[in-house]
Short mmCIF file of C-alpha atoms and ligand atoms in Angstrom, two decimals:
data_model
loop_
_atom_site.label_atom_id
_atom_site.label_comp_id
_atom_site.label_asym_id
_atom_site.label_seq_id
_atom_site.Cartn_x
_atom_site.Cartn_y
_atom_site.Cartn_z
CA UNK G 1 27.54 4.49 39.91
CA UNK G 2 28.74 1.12 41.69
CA UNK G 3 27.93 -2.24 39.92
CA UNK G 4 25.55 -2.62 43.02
CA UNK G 5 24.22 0.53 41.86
CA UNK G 6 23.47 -0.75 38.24
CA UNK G 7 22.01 -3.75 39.57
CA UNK G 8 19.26 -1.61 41.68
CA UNK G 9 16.69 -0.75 38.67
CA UNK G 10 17.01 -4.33 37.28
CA UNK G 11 16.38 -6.07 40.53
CA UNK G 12 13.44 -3.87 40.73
CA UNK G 13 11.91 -4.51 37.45
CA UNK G 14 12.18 -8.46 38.40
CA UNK G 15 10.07 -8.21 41.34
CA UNK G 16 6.69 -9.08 41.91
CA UNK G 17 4.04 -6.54 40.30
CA UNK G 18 1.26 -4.88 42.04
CA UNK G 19 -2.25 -3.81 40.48
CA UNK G 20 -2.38 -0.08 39.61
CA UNK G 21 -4.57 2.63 38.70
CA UNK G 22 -6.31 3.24 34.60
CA UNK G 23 -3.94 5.48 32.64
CA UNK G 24 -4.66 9.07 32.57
CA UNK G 25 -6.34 11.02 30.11
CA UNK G 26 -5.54 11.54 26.44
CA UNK G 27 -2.00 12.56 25.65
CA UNK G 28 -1.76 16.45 25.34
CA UNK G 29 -0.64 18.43 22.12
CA UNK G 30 -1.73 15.31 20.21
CA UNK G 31 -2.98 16.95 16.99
CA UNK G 32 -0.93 16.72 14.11
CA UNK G 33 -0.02 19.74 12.31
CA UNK G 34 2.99 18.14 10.45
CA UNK G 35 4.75 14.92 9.89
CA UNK G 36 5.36 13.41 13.04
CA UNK G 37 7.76 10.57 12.88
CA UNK G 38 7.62 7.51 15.78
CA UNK G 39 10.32 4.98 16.78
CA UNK G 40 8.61 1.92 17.61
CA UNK G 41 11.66 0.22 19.60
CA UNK G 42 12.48 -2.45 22.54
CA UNK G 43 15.04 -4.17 24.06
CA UNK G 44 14.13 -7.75 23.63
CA UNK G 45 13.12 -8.85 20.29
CA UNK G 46 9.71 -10.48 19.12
CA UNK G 47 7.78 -8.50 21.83
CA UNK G 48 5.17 -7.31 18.65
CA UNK G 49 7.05 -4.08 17.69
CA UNK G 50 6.03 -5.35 13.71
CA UNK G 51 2.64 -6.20 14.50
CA UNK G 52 2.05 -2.65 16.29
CA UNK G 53 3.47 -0.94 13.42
CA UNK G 54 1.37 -1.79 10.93
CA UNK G 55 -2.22 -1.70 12.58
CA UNK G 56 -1.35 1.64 14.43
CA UNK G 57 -0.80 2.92 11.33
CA UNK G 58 -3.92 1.68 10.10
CA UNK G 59 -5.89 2.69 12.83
CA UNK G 60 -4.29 5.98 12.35
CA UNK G 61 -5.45 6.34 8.88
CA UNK G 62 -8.50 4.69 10.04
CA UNK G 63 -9.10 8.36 11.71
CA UNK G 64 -8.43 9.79 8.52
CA UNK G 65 -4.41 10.74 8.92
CA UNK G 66 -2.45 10.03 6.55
CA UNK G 67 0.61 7.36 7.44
CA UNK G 68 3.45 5.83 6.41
CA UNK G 69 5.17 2.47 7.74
CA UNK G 70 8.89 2.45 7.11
CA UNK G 71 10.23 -1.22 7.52
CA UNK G 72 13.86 0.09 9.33
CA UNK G 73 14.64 -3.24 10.68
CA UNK G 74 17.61 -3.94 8.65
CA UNK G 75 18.42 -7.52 9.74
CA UNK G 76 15.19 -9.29 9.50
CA UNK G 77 12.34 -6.55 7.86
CA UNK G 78 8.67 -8.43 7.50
CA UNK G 79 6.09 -5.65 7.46
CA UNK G 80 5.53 -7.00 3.77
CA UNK G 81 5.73 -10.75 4.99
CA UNK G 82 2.49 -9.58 7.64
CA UNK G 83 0.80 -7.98 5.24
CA UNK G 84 1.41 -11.14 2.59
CA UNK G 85 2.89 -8.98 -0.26
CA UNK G 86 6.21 -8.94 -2.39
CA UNK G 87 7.98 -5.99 -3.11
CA UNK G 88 10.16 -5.40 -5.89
CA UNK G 89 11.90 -2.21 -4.27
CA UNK G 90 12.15 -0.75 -0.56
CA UNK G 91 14.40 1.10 1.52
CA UNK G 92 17.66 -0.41 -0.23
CA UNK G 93 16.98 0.54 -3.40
CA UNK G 94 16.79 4.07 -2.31
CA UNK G 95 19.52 4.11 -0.37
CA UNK G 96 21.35 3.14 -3.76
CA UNK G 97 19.72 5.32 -5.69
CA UNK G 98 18.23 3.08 -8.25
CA UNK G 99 14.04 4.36 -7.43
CA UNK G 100 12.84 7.50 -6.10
CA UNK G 101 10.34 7.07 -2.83
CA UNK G 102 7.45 7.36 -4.94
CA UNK G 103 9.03 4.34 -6.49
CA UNK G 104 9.39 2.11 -3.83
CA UNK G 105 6.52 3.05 -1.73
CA UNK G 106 3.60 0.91 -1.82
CA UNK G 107 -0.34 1.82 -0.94
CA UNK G 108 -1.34 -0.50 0.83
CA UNK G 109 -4.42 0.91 1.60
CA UNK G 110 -5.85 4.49 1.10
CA UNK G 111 -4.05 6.43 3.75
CA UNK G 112 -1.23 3.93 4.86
CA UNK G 113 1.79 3.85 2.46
CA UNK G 114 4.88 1.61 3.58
CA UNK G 115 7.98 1.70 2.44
CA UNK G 116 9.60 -1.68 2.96
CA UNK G 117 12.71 -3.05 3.90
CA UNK G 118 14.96 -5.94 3.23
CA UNK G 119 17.48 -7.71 4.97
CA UNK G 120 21.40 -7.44 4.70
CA UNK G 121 21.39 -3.72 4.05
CA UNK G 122 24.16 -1.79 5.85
CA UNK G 123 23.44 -0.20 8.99
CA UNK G 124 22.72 3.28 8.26
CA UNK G 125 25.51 4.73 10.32
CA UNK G 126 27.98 3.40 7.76
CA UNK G 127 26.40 4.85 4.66
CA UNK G 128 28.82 6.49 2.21
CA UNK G 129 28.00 10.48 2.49
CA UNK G 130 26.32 10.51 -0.65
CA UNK G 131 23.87 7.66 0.07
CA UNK G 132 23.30 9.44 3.63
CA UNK G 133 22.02 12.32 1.60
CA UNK G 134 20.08 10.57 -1.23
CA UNK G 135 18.50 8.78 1.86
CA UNK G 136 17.56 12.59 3.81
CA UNK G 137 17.15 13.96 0.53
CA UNK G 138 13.97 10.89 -0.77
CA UNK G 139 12.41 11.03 3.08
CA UNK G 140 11.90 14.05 3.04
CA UNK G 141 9.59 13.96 0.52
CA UNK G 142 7.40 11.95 3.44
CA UNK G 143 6.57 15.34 4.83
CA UNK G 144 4.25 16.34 2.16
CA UNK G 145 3.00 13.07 1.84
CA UNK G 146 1.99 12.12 5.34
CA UNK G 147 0.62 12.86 8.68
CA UNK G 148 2.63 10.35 10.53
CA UNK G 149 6.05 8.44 10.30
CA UNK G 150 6.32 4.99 12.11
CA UNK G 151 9.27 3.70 11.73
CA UNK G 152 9.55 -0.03 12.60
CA UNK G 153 13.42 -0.89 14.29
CA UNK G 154 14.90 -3.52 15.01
CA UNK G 155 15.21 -5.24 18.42
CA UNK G 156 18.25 -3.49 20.61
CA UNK G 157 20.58 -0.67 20.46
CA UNK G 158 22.43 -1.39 17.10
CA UNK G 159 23.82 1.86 15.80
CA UNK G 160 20.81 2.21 13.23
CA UNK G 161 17.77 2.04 15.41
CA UNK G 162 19.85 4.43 17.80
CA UNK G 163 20.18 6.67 15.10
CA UNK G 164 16.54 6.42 14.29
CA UNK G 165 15.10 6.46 17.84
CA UNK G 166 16.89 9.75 18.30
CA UNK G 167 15.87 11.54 15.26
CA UNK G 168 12.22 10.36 15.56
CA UNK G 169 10.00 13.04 17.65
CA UNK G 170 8.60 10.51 19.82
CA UNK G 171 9.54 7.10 20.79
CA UNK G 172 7.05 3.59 21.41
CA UNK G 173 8.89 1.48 23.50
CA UNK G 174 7.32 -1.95 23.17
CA UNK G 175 7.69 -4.31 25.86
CA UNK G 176 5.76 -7.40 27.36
CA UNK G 177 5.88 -7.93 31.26
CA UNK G 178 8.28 -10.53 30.85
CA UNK G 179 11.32 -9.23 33.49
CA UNK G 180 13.74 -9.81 30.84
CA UNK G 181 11.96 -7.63 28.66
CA UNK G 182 11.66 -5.01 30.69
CA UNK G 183 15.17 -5.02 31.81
CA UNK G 184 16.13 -5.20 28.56
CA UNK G 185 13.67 -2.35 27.54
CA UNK G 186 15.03 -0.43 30.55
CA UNK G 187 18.81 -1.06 28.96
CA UNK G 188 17.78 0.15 25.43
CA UNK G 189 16.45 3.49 27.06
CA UNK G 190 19.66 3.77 29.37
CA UNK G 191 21.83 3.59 26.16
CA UNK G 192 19.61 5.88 24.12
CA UNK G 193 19.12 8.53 26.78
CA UNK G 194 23.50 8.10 27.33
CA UNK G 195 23.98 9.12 23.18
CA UNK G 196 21.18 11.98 23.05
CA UNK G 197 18.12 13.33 24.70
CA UNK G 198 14.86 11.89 23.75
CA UNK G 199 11.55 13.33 23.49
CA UNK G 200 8.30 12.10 24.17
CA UNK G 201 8.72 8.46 25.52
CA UNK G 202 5.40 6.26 25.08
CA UNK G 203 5.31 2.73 26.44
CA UNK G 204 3.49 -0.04 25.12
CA UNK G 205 2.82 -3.49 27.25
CA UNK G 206 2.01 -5.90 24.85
CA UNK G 207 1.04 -9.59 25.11
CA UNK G 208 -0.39 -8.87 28.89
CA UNK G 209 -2.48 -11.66 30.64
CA UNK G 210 -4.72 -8.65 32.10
CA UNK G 211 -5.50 -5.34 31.74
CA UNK G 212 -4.31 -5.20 35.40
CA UNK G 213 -0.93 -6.33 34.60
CA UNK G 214 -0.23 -4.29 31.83
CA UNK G 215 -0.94 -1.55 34.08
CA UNK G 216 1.29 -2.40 37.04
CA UNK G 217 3.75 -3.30 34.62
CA UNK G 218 3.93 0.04 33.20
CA UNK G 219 3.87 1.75 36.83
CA UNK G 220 7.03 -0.39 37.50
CA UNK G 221 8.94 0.07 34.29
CA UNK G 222 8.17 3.98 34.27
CA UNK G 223 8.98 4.68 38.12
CA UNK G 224 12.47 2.89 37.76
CA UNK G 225 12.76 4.93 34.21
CA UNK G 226 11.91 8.16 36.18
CA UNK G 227 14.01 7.81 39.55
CA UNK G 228 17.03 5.90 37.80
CA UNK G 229 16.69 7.55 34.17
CA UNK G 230 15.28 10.91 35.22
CA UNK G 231 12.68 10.62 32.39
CA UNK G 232 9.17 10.02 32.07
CA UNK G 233 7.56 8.05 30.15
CA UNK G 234 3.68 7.91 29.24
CA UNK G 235 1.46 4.59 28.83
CA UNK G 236 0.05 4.33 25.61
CA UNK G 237 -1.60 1.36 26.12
CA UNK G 238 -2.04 -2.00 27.06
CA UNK G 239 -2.59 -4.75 24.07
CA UNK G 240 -3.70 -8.72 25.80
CA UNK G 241 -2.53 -11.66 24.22
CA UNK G 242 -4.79 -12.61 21.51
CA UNK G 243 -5.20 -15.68 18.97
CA UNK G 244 -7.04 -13.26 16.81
CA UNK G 245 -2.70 -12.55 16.36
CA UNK G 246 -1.62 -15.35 15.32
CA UNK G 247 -4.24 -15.88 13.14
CA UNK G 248 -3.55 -13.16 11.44
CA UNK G 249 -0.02 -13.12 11.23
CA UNK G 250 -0.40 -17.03 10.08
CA UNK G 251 -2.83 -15.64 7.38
CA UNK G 252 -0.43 -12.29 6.33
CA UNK G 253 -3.46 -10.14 6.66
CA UNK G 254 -3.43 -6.72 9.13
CA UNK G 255 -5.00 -7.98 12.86
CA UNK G 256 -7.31 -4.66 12.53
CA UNK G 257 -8.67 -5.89 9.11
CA UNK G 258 -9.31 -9.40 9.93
CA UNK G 259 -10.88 -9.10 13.01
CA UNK G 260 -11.20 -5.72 13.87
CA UNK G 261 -12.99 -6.79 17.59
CA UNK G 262 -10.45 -8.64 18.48
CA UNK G 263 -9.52 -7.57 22.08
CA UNK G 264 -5.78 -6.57 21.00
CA UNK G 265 -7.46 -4.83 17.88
CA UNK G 266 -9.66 -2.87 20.22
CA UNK G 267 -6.70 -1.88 22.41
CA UNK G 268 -4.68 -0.45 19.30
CA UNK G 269 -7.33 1.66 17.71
CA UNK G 270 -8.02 3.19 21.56
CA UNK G 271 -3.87 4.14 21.18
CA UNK G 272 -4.27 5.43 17.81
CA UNK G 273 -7.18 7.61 19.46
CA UNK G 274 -4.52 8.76 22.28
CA UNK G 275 -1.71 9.40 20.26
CA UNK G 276 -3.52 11.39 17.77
CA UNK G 277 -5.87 13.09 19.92
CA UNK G 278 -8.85 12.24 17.49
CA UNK G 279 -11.78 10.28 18.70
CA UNK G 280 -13.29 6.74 17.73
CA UNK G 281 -15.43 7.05 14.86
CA UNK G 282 -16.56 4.46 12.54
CA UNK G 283 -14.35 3.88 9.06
CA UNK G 284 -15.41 6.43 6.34
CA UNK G 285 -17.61 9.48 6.36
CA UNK G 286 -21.66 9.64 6.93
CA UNK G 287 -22.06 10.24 3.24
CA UNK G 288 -19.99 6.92 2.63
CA UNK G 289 -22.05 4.97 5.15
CA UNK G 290 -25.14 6.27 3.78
CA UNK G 291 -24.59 5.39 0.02
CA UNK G 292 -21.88 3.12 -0.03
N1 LIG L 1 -0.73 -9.45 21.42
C1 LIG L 1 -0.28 -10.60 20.92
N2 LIG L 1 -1.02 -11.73 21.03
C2 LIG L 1 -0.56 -12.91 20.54
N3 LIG L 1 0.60 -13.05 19.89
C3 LIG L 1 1.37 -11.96 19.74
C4 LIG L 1 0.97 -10.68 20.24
N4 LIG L 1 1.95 -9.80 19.94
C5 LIG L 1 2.90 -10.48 19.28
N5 LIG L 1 2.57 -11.77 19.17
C6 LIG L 1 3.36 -12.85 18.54
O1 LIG L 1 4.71 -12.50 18.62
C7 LIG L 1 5.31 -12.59 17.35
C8 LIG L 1 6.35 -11.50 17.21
O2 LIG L 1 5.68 -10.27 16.94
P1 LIG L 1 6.41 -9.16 16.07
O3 LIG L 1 7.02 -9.75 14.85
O4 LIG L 1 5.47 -8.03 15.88
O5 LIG L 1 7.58 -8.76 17.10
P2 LIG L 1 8.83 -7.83 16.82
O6 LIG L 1 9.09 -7.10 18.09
O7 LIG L 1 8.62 -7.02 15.60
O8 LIG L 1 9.97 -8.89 16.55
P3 LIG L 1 11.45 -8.62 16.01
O9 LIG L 1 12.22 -8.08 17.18
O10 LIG L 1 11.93 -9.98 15.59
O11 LIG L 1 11.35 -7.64 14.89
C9 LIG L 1 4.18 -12.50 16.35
O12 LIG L 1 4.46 -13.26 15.23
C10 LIG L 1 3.00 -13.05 17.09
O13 LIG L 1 2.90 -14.42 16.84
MG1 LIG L 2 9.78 -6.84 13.84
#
């Protein structure tokens, strides 16, 4: 391909947008029969990949699956800092071996377990063997224990969150309509797709003005994926900019817990609904609502 060439999708994704249709119906062979395990990526950083890992995992386990958050953003991990707690271990401390993962995971709710991070950590491509194994050997004890994996990454193509993009089963890459975040979104996928082949590709457009841009944003982004990529990629949804946010990220308590109408709240239970095929219902059972 000529530079011109190279240029072609990124000029595109620059241009003006035009309004586009709702997305399409739910997602097919949702259901979970086994751990499925989600990259939440992008190319830019601070487009809300943090903030849509934790409260899709809650809404998930709002609709009674069972998930686990693992803070994999080894520069700069703050799923504990949203969520206003202080862990003694994480992800390191497995990695060296000094606690187990039933160690170092913490509840945070009934159904959502996270297993945190912390900064300065090698990048996983330049474990020792032995750690690399510890590390496969203590995740895979997340198969019995959960429905769903989301892994949180960190901004760009370092070597980990390559490594973890293509070994999750499905990918959520977050962008905002921003051009360069979507160029740069367009770039992570480019490099991914270049180092292995990549399942189910799910886009997020997050901090839209309108629903309406969100959407033609996605139609953009995913045409110039398709005809320059050769991939397709599915809409999972479309969260607004909200204050209910930064409110809650100024407060370190889960948007879906503090204000659970909040319009970006809304939007990430109805992708919790798509991605696991399970419909809206209200939080606990009828017996629950009736005597508790
Ligand atoms: N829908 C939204 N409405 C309002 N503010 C938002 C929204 N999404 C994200 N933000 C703001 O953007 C900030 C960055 O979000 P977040 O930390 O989730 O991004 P990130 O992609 O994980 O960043 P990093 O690449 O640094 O890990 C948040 O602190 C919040 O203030
Ligand atoms: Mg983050």
């Amino acid at each position: 391909m000529t530079a011109k060439d190279q240029a072609a999708p990124l000029r595109e994704l620059a241009r003006n947008q035009r309004p586009a249709d709702r997305p399409g119906p739910p997602l097919p062979g949702a259901v979970a029969d086994q751990l499925t395990s989600l990259a939440v990526v992008s190319g830019k950083g601070g487009v809300g990949k943090s903030l849509l890992t934790l409260n899709l995992g809650l809404a998930l386990s709002d609709l009674g699956l069972r998930v686990c958050g693992l803070d994999a953003d080894l520069g700069m991990a703050n799923l504990d800092t949203l969520l206003g707690i202080t862990p003694r271990r994480g992800l390191p401390e497995v990695v060296r071996g000094e606690a187990s993962l039933e160690d170092a995971l913490v509840r945070v709710e009934e159904g959502f377990l996270l297993l945190p991070g912390c900064s300065g950590i090698a990048e996983l491509t330049e474990l020792s063997p032995s750690r690399y194994e510890r590390l496969r050997t203590e995740l895979g004890k997340l198969v019995r224990l959960s429905d769903y994996l989301l892994v949180d990454c960190s901004a760009g193509a370092s070597p980990s969150t390559l490594r973890l993009a293509g070994a999750a089963d499905q990918l959520i890459l977050v962008t905002t309509p921003e051009p360069t975040a979507l160029v740069d979104a367009y770039s992570f996928l480019k490099i991914l797709l270049s180092t292995r082949p990549t399942s189910r590709i799910h886009l997020v457009i997050n901090l839209a003005r309108s629903y309406e841009e969100g959407t033609s944003t996605y139609q953009r982004l995913s045409s110039v994926i398709g005809r320059h990529l050769g991939v397709s990629a599915t809409l999972l949804g479309v969260v607004p900019r909200s204050r209910g946010v930064d409110r809650a990220v100024r407060t370190q308590r889960p948007l879906l817990r503090l204000a659970p109408s909040d319009p970006a709240a809304v939007a990430i239970r109805q992708m919790a609904a798509r991605l696991s095929g399970k419909s809206l219902t209200r939080r606990g059972g009828f017996l629950s609502r009736l005597f508790g």
